[in-house]
PDB file of C-alpha atoms in Angstrom:
ATOM      1  CA  UNK A   8       0.000   0.000   0.000  1.00 40.00           C
ATOM      2  CA  UNK A   9       2.862   2.406   0.763  1.00 43.00           C
ATOM      3  CA  UNK A  10       4.425   1.684  -2.632  1.00 46.00           C
ATOM      4  CA  UNK A  11       1.118   2.434  -4.334  1.00 45.00           C
ATOM      5  CA  UNK A  12       0.888   5.708  -2.409  1.00 50.00           C
ATOM      6  CA  UNK A  13       4.356   6.719  -3.562  1.00 55.00           C
ATOM      7  CA  UNK A  14       3.600   5.736  -7.123  1.00 62.00           C
ATOM      8  CA  UNK A  15       0.458   7.844  -6.988  1.00 81.00           C
ATOM      9  CA  UNK A  16       2.596  10.874  -6.110  1.00 89.00           C
ATOM     10  CA  UNK A  17       4.954  10.340  -9.042  1.00 91.00           C
ATOM     11  CA  UNK A  18       2.528  11.669 -11.647  1.00 93.00           C
ATOM     12  CA  UNK A  19       1.700  14.868  -9.723  1.00 93.00           C
ATOM     13  CA  UNK A  20       5.405  15.422  -9.013  1.00 92.00           C
ATOM     14  CA  UNK A  21       6.303  15.078 -12.689  1.00 94.00           C
ATOM     15  CA  UNK A  22       3.381  17.325 -13.673  1.00 94.00           C
ATOM     16  CA  UNK A  23       4.508  19.937 -11.153  1.00 91.00           C
ATOM     17  CA  UNK A  24       8.048  19.762 -12.549  1.00 93.00           C
ATOM     18  CA  UNK A  25       6.768  20.168 -16.094  1.00 94.00           C
ATOM     19  CA  UNK A  26       4.619  23.162 -15.113  1.00 92.00           C
ATOM     20  CA  UNK A  27       7.553  24.817 -13.351  1.00 92.00           C
ATOM     21  CA  UNK A  28       9.843  24.199 -16.339  1.00 94.00           C
ATOM     22  CA  UNK A  29       7.290  25.716 -18.715  1.00 94.00           C
ATOM     23  CA  UNK A  30       6.886  28.775 -16.507  1.00 92.00           C
ATOM     24  CA  UNK A  31      10.658  29.282 -16.412  1.00 94.00           C
ATOM     25  CA  UNK A  32      11.006  28.741 -20.159  1.00 95.00           C
ATOM     26  CA  UNK A  33       8.535  31.555 -20.780  1.00 93.00           C
ATOM     27  CA  UNK A  34      10.672  34.124 -18.954  1.00 94.00           C
ATOM     28  CA  UNK A  35      14.173  32.654 -19.336  1.00 95.00           C
ATOM     29  CA  UNK A  36      15.425  34.958 -22.149  1.00 91.00           C
ATOM     30  CA  UNK A  37      14.515  38.122 -20.264  1.00 90.00           C
ATOM     31  CA  UNK A  38      15.552  36.724 -16.897  1.00 92.00           C
ATOM     32  CA  UNK A  39      19.014  35.968 -18.283  1.00 90.00           C
ATOM     33  CA  UNK A  40      19.386  39.683 -19.063  1.00 84.00           C
ATOM     34  CA  UNK A  41      17.677  41.252 -16.070  1.00 87.00           C
ATOM     35  CA  UNK A  42      17.741  38.810 -13.157  1.00 90.00           C
ATOM     36  CA  UNK A  43      20.406  36.155 -13.640  1.00 90.00           C
ATOM     37  CA  UNK A  44      20.760  35.522  -9.886  1.00 92.00           C
ATOM     38  CA  UNK A  45      17.043  34.876  -9.530  1.00 93.00           C
ATOM     39  CA  UNK A  46      17.110  32.617 -12.570  1.00 95.00           C
ATOM     40  CA  UNK A  47      19.947  30.601 -11.042  1.00 96.00           C
ATOM     41  CA  UNK A  48      17.908  30.110  -7.865  1.00 94.00           C
ATOM     42  CA  UNK A  49      14.977  28.822  -9.930  1.00 95.00           C
ATOM     43  CA  UNK A  50      17.264  26.540 -11.948  1.00 96.00           C
ATOM     44  CA  UNK A  51      18.699  25.165  -8.695  1.00 96.00           C
ATOM     45  CA  UNK A  52      15.164  24.489  -7.468  1.00 95.00           C
ATOM     46  CA  UNK A  53      14.343  22.663 -10.724  1.00 96.00           C
ATOM     47  CA  UNK A  54      17.482  20.542 -10.352  1.00 97.00           C
ATOM     48  CA  UNK A  55      16.405  19.656  -6.817  1.00 97.00           C
ATOM     49  CA  UNK A  56      12.945  18.654  -8.063  1.00 96.00           C
ATOM     50  CA  UNK A  57      14.453  16.385 -10.732  1.00 96.00           C
ATOM     51  CA  UNK A  58      16.784  14.816  -8.177  1.00 97.00           C
ATOM     52  CA  UNK A  59      13.888  14.256  -5.779  1.00 95.00           C
ATOM     53  CA  UNK A  60      11.852  12.540  -8.488  1.00 96.00           C
ATOM     54  CA  UNK A  61      14.833  10.362  -9.440  1.00 96.00           C
ATOM     55  CA  UNK A  62      15.225   9.390  -5.777  1.00 96.00           C
ATOM     56  CA  UNK A  63      11.450   8.738  -5.582  1.00 94.00           C
ATOM     57  CA  UNK A  64      10.997  11.498  -2.999  1.00 95.00           C
ATOM     58  CA  UNK A  65       7.806  12.670  -4.627  1.00 94.00           C
ATOM     59  CA  UNK A  66       6.481  14.652  -1.665  1.00 93.00           C
ATOM     60  CA  UNK A  67       9.689  16.694  -1.557  1.00 94.00           C
ATOM     61  CA  UNK A  68       9.482  17.199  -5.319  1.00 94.00           C
ATOM     62  CA  UNK A  69       5.912  18.500  -5.114  1.00 93.00           C
ATOM     63  CA  UNK A  70       6.818  20.880  -2.274  1.00 94.00           C
ATOM     64  CA  UNK A  71       9.883  22.094  -4.164  1.00 94.00           C
ATOM     65  CA  UNK A  72       7.774  22.602  -7.294  1.00 93.00           C
ATOM     66  CA  UNK A  73       5.465  24.889  -5.327  1.00 92.00           C
ATOM     67  CA  UNK A  74       8.536  26.810  -4.124  1.00 92.00           C
ATOM     68  CA  UNK A  75       9.816  26.980  -7.695  1.00 93.00           C
ATOM     69  CA  UNK A  76       6.488  28.376  -8.870  1.00 91.00           C
ATOM     70  CA  UNK A  77       6.690  31.089  -6.205  1.00 93.00           C
ATOM     71  CA  UNK A  78      10.277  31.862  -7.229  1.00 93.00           C
ATOM     72  CA  UNK A  79       9.217  32.109 -10.875  1.00 94.00           C
ATOM     73  CA  UNK A  80       6.541  34.647  -9.920  1.00 94.00           C
ATOM     74  CA  UNK A  81       9.130  36.666  -7.982  1.00 94.00           C
ATOM     75  CA  UNK A  82      11.488  36.400 -10.936  1.00 95.00           C
ATOM     76  CA  UNK A  83       8.798  37.722 -13.288  1.00 95.00           C
ATOM     77  CA  UNK A  84       8.244  40.705 -10.985  1.00 96.00           C
ATOM     78  CA  UNK A  85      11.986  41.378 -10.806  1.00 95.00           C
ATOM     79  CA  UNK A  86      12.288  41.253 -14.595  1.00 93.00           C
ATOM     80  CA  UNK A  87       9.376  43.668 -15.062  1.00 94.00           C
ATOM     81  CA  UNK A  88      10.783  46.086 -12.466  1.00 94.00           C
ATOM     82  CA  UNK A  89      14.273  46.013 -13.975  1.00 91.00           C
ATOM     83  CA  UNK A  90      12.921  46.512 -17.505  1.00 90.00           C
ATOM     84  CA  UNK A  91      10.831  49.459 -16.330  1.00 92.00           C
ATOM     85  CA  UNK A  92      13.828  50.995 -14.567  1.00 91.00           C
ATOM     86  CA  UNK A  93      16.048  50.681 -17.634  1.00 89.00           C
ATOM     87  CA  UNK A  94      13.352  51.883 -20.023  1.00 90.00           C
ATOM     88  CA  UNK A  95      12.685  54.970 -17.903  1.00 93.00           C
ATOM     89  CA  UNK A  96      16.413  55.705 -17.737  1.00 91.00           C
ATOM     90  CA  UNK A  97      16.834  55.310 -21.486  1.00 94.00           C
ATOM     91  CA  UNK A  98      14.809  58.370 -22.518  1.00 93.00           C
ATOM     92  CA  UNK A  99      16.895  60.980 -20.700  1.00 94.00           C
ATOM     93  CA  UNK A 100      20.108  59.168 -21.642  1.00 94.00           C
ATOM     94  CA  UNK A 101      19.118  59.047 -25.315  1.00 94.00           C
ATOM     95  CA  UNK A 102      18.146  62.719 -25.366  1.00 95.00           C
ATOM     96  CA  UNK A 103      21.379  63.753 -23.685  1.00 94.00           C
ATOM     97  CA  UNK A 104      23.582  61.647 -25.940  1.00 95.00           C
ATOM     98  CA  UNK A 105      21.866  62.732 -29.128  1.00 94.00           C
ATOM     99  CA  UNK A 106      22.516  66.344 -28.131  1.00 94.00           C
ATOM    100  CA  UNK A 107      26.116  65.694 -27.111  1.00 94.00           C
ATOM    101  CA  UNK A 108      27.016  63.794 -30.277  1.00 94.00           C
ATOM    102  CA  UNK A 109      25.376  66.498 -32.390  1.00 94.00           C
ATOM    103  CA  UNK A 110      27.340  69.201 -30.589  1.00 94.00           C
ATOM    104  CA  UNK A 111      30.564  67.281 -31.071  1.00 95.00           C
ATOM    105  CA  UNK A 112      29.905  66.821 -34.774  1.00 94.00           C
ATOM    106  CA  UNK A 113      29.228  70.550 -35.109  1.00 94.00           C
ATOM    107  CA  UNK A 114      32.334  71.504 -33.126  1.00 93.00           C
ATOM    108  CA  UNK A 115      34.603  69.197 -35.135  1.00 94.00           C
ATOM    109  CA  UNK A 116      33.133  70.527 -38.390  1.00 93.00           C
ATOM    110  CA  UNK A 117      33.810  74.096 -37.203  1.00 92.00           C
ATOM    111  CA  UNK A 118      37.378  73.267 -36.230  1.00 92.00           C
ATOM    112  CA  UNK A 119      37.999  71.351 -39.464  1.00 91.00           C
ATOM    113  CA  UNK A 120      36.891  74.280 -41.607  1.00 92.00           C
ATOM    114  CA  UNK A 121      38.563  76.929 -39.464  1.00 88.00           C
ATOM    115  CA  UNK A 122      41.621  78.657 -40.861  1.00 88.00           C
ATOM    116  CA  UNK A 123      42.852  79.426 -37.365  1.00 90.00           C
ATOM    117  CA  UNK A 124      42.602  76.868 -34.616  1.00 87.00           C
ATOM    118  CA  UNK A 125      42.276  77.822 -30.957  1.00 88.00           C
ATOM    119  CA  UNK A 126      45.543  78.300 -29.099  1.00 86.00           C
ATOM    120  CA  UNK A 127      47.146  74.986 -28.201  1.00 85.00           C
ATOM    121  CA  UNK A 128      45.174  72.957 -30.741  1.00 88.00           C
ATOM    122  CA  UNK A 129      46.765  71.315 -33.771  1.00 89.00           C
ATOM    123  CA  UNK A 130      45.325  69.941 -37.011  1.00 90.00           C
ATOM    124  CA  UNK A 131      46.378  66.498 -35.780  1.00 92.00           C
ATOM    125  CA  UNK A 132      44.218  66.915 -32.684  1.00 92.00           C
ATOM    126  CA  UNK A 133      41.293  67.959 -34.866  1.00 92.00           C
ATOM    127  CA  UNK A 134      41.791  64.846 -37.025  1.00 93.00           C
ATOM    128  CA  UNK A 135      41.894  62.677 -33.891  1.00 94.00           C
ATOM    129  CA  UNK A 136      38.737  64.367 -32.615  1.00 94.00           C
ATOM    130  CA  UNK A 137      37.001  63.721 -35.937  1.00 95.00           C
ATOM    131  CA  UNK A 138      37.908  60.014 -35.726  1.00 96.00           C
ATOM    132  CA  UNK A 139      36.726  59.931 -32.106  1.00 96.00           C
ATOM    133  CA  UNK A 140      33.387  61.482 -33.052  1.00 96.00           C
ATOM    134  CA  UNK A 141      32.935  58.890 -35.796  1.00 96.00           C
ATOM    135  CA  UNK A 142      33.673  56.135 -33.293  1.00 97.00           C
ATOM    136  CA  UNK A 143      31.275  57.663 -30.739  1.00 96.00           C
ATOM    137  CA  UNK A 144      28.573  57.911 -33.388  1.00 96.00           C
ATOM    138  CA  UNK A 145      29.045  54.250 -34.307  1.00 97.00           C
ATOM    139  CA  UNK A 146      28.978  53.208 -30.640  1.00 97.00           C
ATOM    140  CA  UNK A 147      25.863  55.296 -30.020  1.00 96.00           C
ATOM    141  CA  UNK A 148      24.168  53.677 -33.035  1.00 96.00           C
ATOM    142  CA  UNK A 149      25.091  50.257 -31.667  1.00 97.00           C
ATOM    143  CA  UNK A 150      23.654  51.162 -28.244  1.00 96.00           C
ATOM    144  CA  UNK A 151      20.378  52.274 -29.855  1.00 96.00           C
ATOM    145  CA  UNK A 152      20.201  49.013 -31.822  1.00 96.00           C
ATOM    146  CA  UNK A 153      20.751  47.032 -28.630  1.00 94.00           C
ATOM    147  CA  UNK A 154      17.921  48.953 -26.990  1.00 93.00           C
ATOM    148  CA  UNK A 155      15.606  48.326 -29.957  1.00 92.00           C
ATOM    149  CA  UNK A 156      16.375  44.602 -29.839  1.00 90.00           C
ATOM    150  CA  UNK A 157      15.463  44.435 -26.150  1.00 85.00           C
ATOM    151  CA  UNK A 158      18.978  44.275 -24.724  1.00 87.00           C
ATOM    152  CA  UNK A 159      18.250  47.122 -22.336  1.00 89.00           C
ATOM    153  CA  UNK A 160      21.018  46.543 -19.797  1.00 87.00           C
ATOM    154  CA  UNK A 161      23.613  46.201 -22.549  1.00 90.00           C
ATOM    155  CA  UNK A 162      22.290  49.345 -24.237  1.00 94.00           C
ATOM    156  CA  UNK A 163      22.460  51.378 -21.030  1.00 93.00           C
ATOM    157  CA  UNK A 164      26.016  50.208 -20.338  1.00 94.00           C
ATOM    158  CA  UNK A 165      27.079  51.127 -23.860  1.00 96.00           C
ATOM    159  CA  UNK A 166      25.299  54.484 -23.674  1.00 96.00           C
ATOM    160  CA  UNK A 167      26.975  55.332 -20.360  1.00 95.00           C
ATOM    161  CA  UNK A 168      30.357  54.582 -21.907  1.00 96.00           C
ATOM    162  CA  UNK A 169      29.569  56.750 -24.948  1.00 96.00           C
ATOM    163  CA  UNK A 170      28.406  59.574 -22.694  1.00 96.00           C
ATOM    164  CA  UNK A 171      31.595  59.447 -20.645  1.00 96.00           C
ATOM    165  CA  UNK A 172      33.785  59.500 -23.757  1.00 96.00           C
ATOM    166  CA  UNK A 173      31.685  62.268 -25.319  1.00 95.00           C
ATOM    167  CA  UNK A 174      32.004  64.435 -22.207  1.00 94.00           C
ATOM    168  CA  UNK A 175      35.766  63.904 -22.199  1.00 94.00           C
ATOM    169  CA  UNK A 176      36.004  64.859 -25.877  1.00 94.00           C
ATOM    170  CA  UNK A 177      33.813  67.922 -25.328  1.00 93.00           C
ATOM    171  CA  UNK A 178      36.223  69.100 -22.640  1.00 91.00           C
ATOM    172  CA  UNK A 179      39.187  68.617 -24.965  1.00 88.00           C
ATOM    173  CA  UNK A 180      37.480  70.558 -27.754  1.00 86.00           C
ATOM    174  CA  UNK A 181      36.227  73.347 -25.545  1.00 79.00           C
ATOM    175  CA  UNK A 182      32.573  72.485 -26.155  1.00 64.00           C
ATOM    176  CA  UNK A 183      29.815  72.743 -23.612  1.00 52.00           C
ATOM    177  CA  UNK A 184      27.024  70.218 -23.488  1.00 48.00           C
ATOM    178  CA  UNK A 185      24.620  68.048 -21.572  1.00 45.00           C
TER     179      UNK A 185
END
């Protein structure tokens, strides 16, 4: 009778595992980007469930599956919160960078066409600045593409790097900006 009772728990344990795996699969791509620690905790829970089923500890597997389901819900909330945070931060960053890159392009164009450069500035420095602006523009384009493809954290990291380099270049060129 005990063996029959255990066998009766096998099906619900496997069903609970399958449900938890499906729930994780639905959010895995975003969780990898926004909540990798939480995803690891869920994956560890799934591994424990599988081990429990293999060891015929079906009650433990069912309990762990309930815990995994709760962790998946928490993970979903974390992903949504992180996405919202990054999306809200993107607007001001994008506006600021668009302005800065535009100002740099204008300043380099002015310096390139100027017959007299400011004191202490050489044509070589202007050429270097022009190359730097082209590189910043390419990096900024890449950051925007990352944002459009949903890689928000990567896009924000890239944008912050571009902004730092743009501010440094603005200081070198005597520009003022955002």
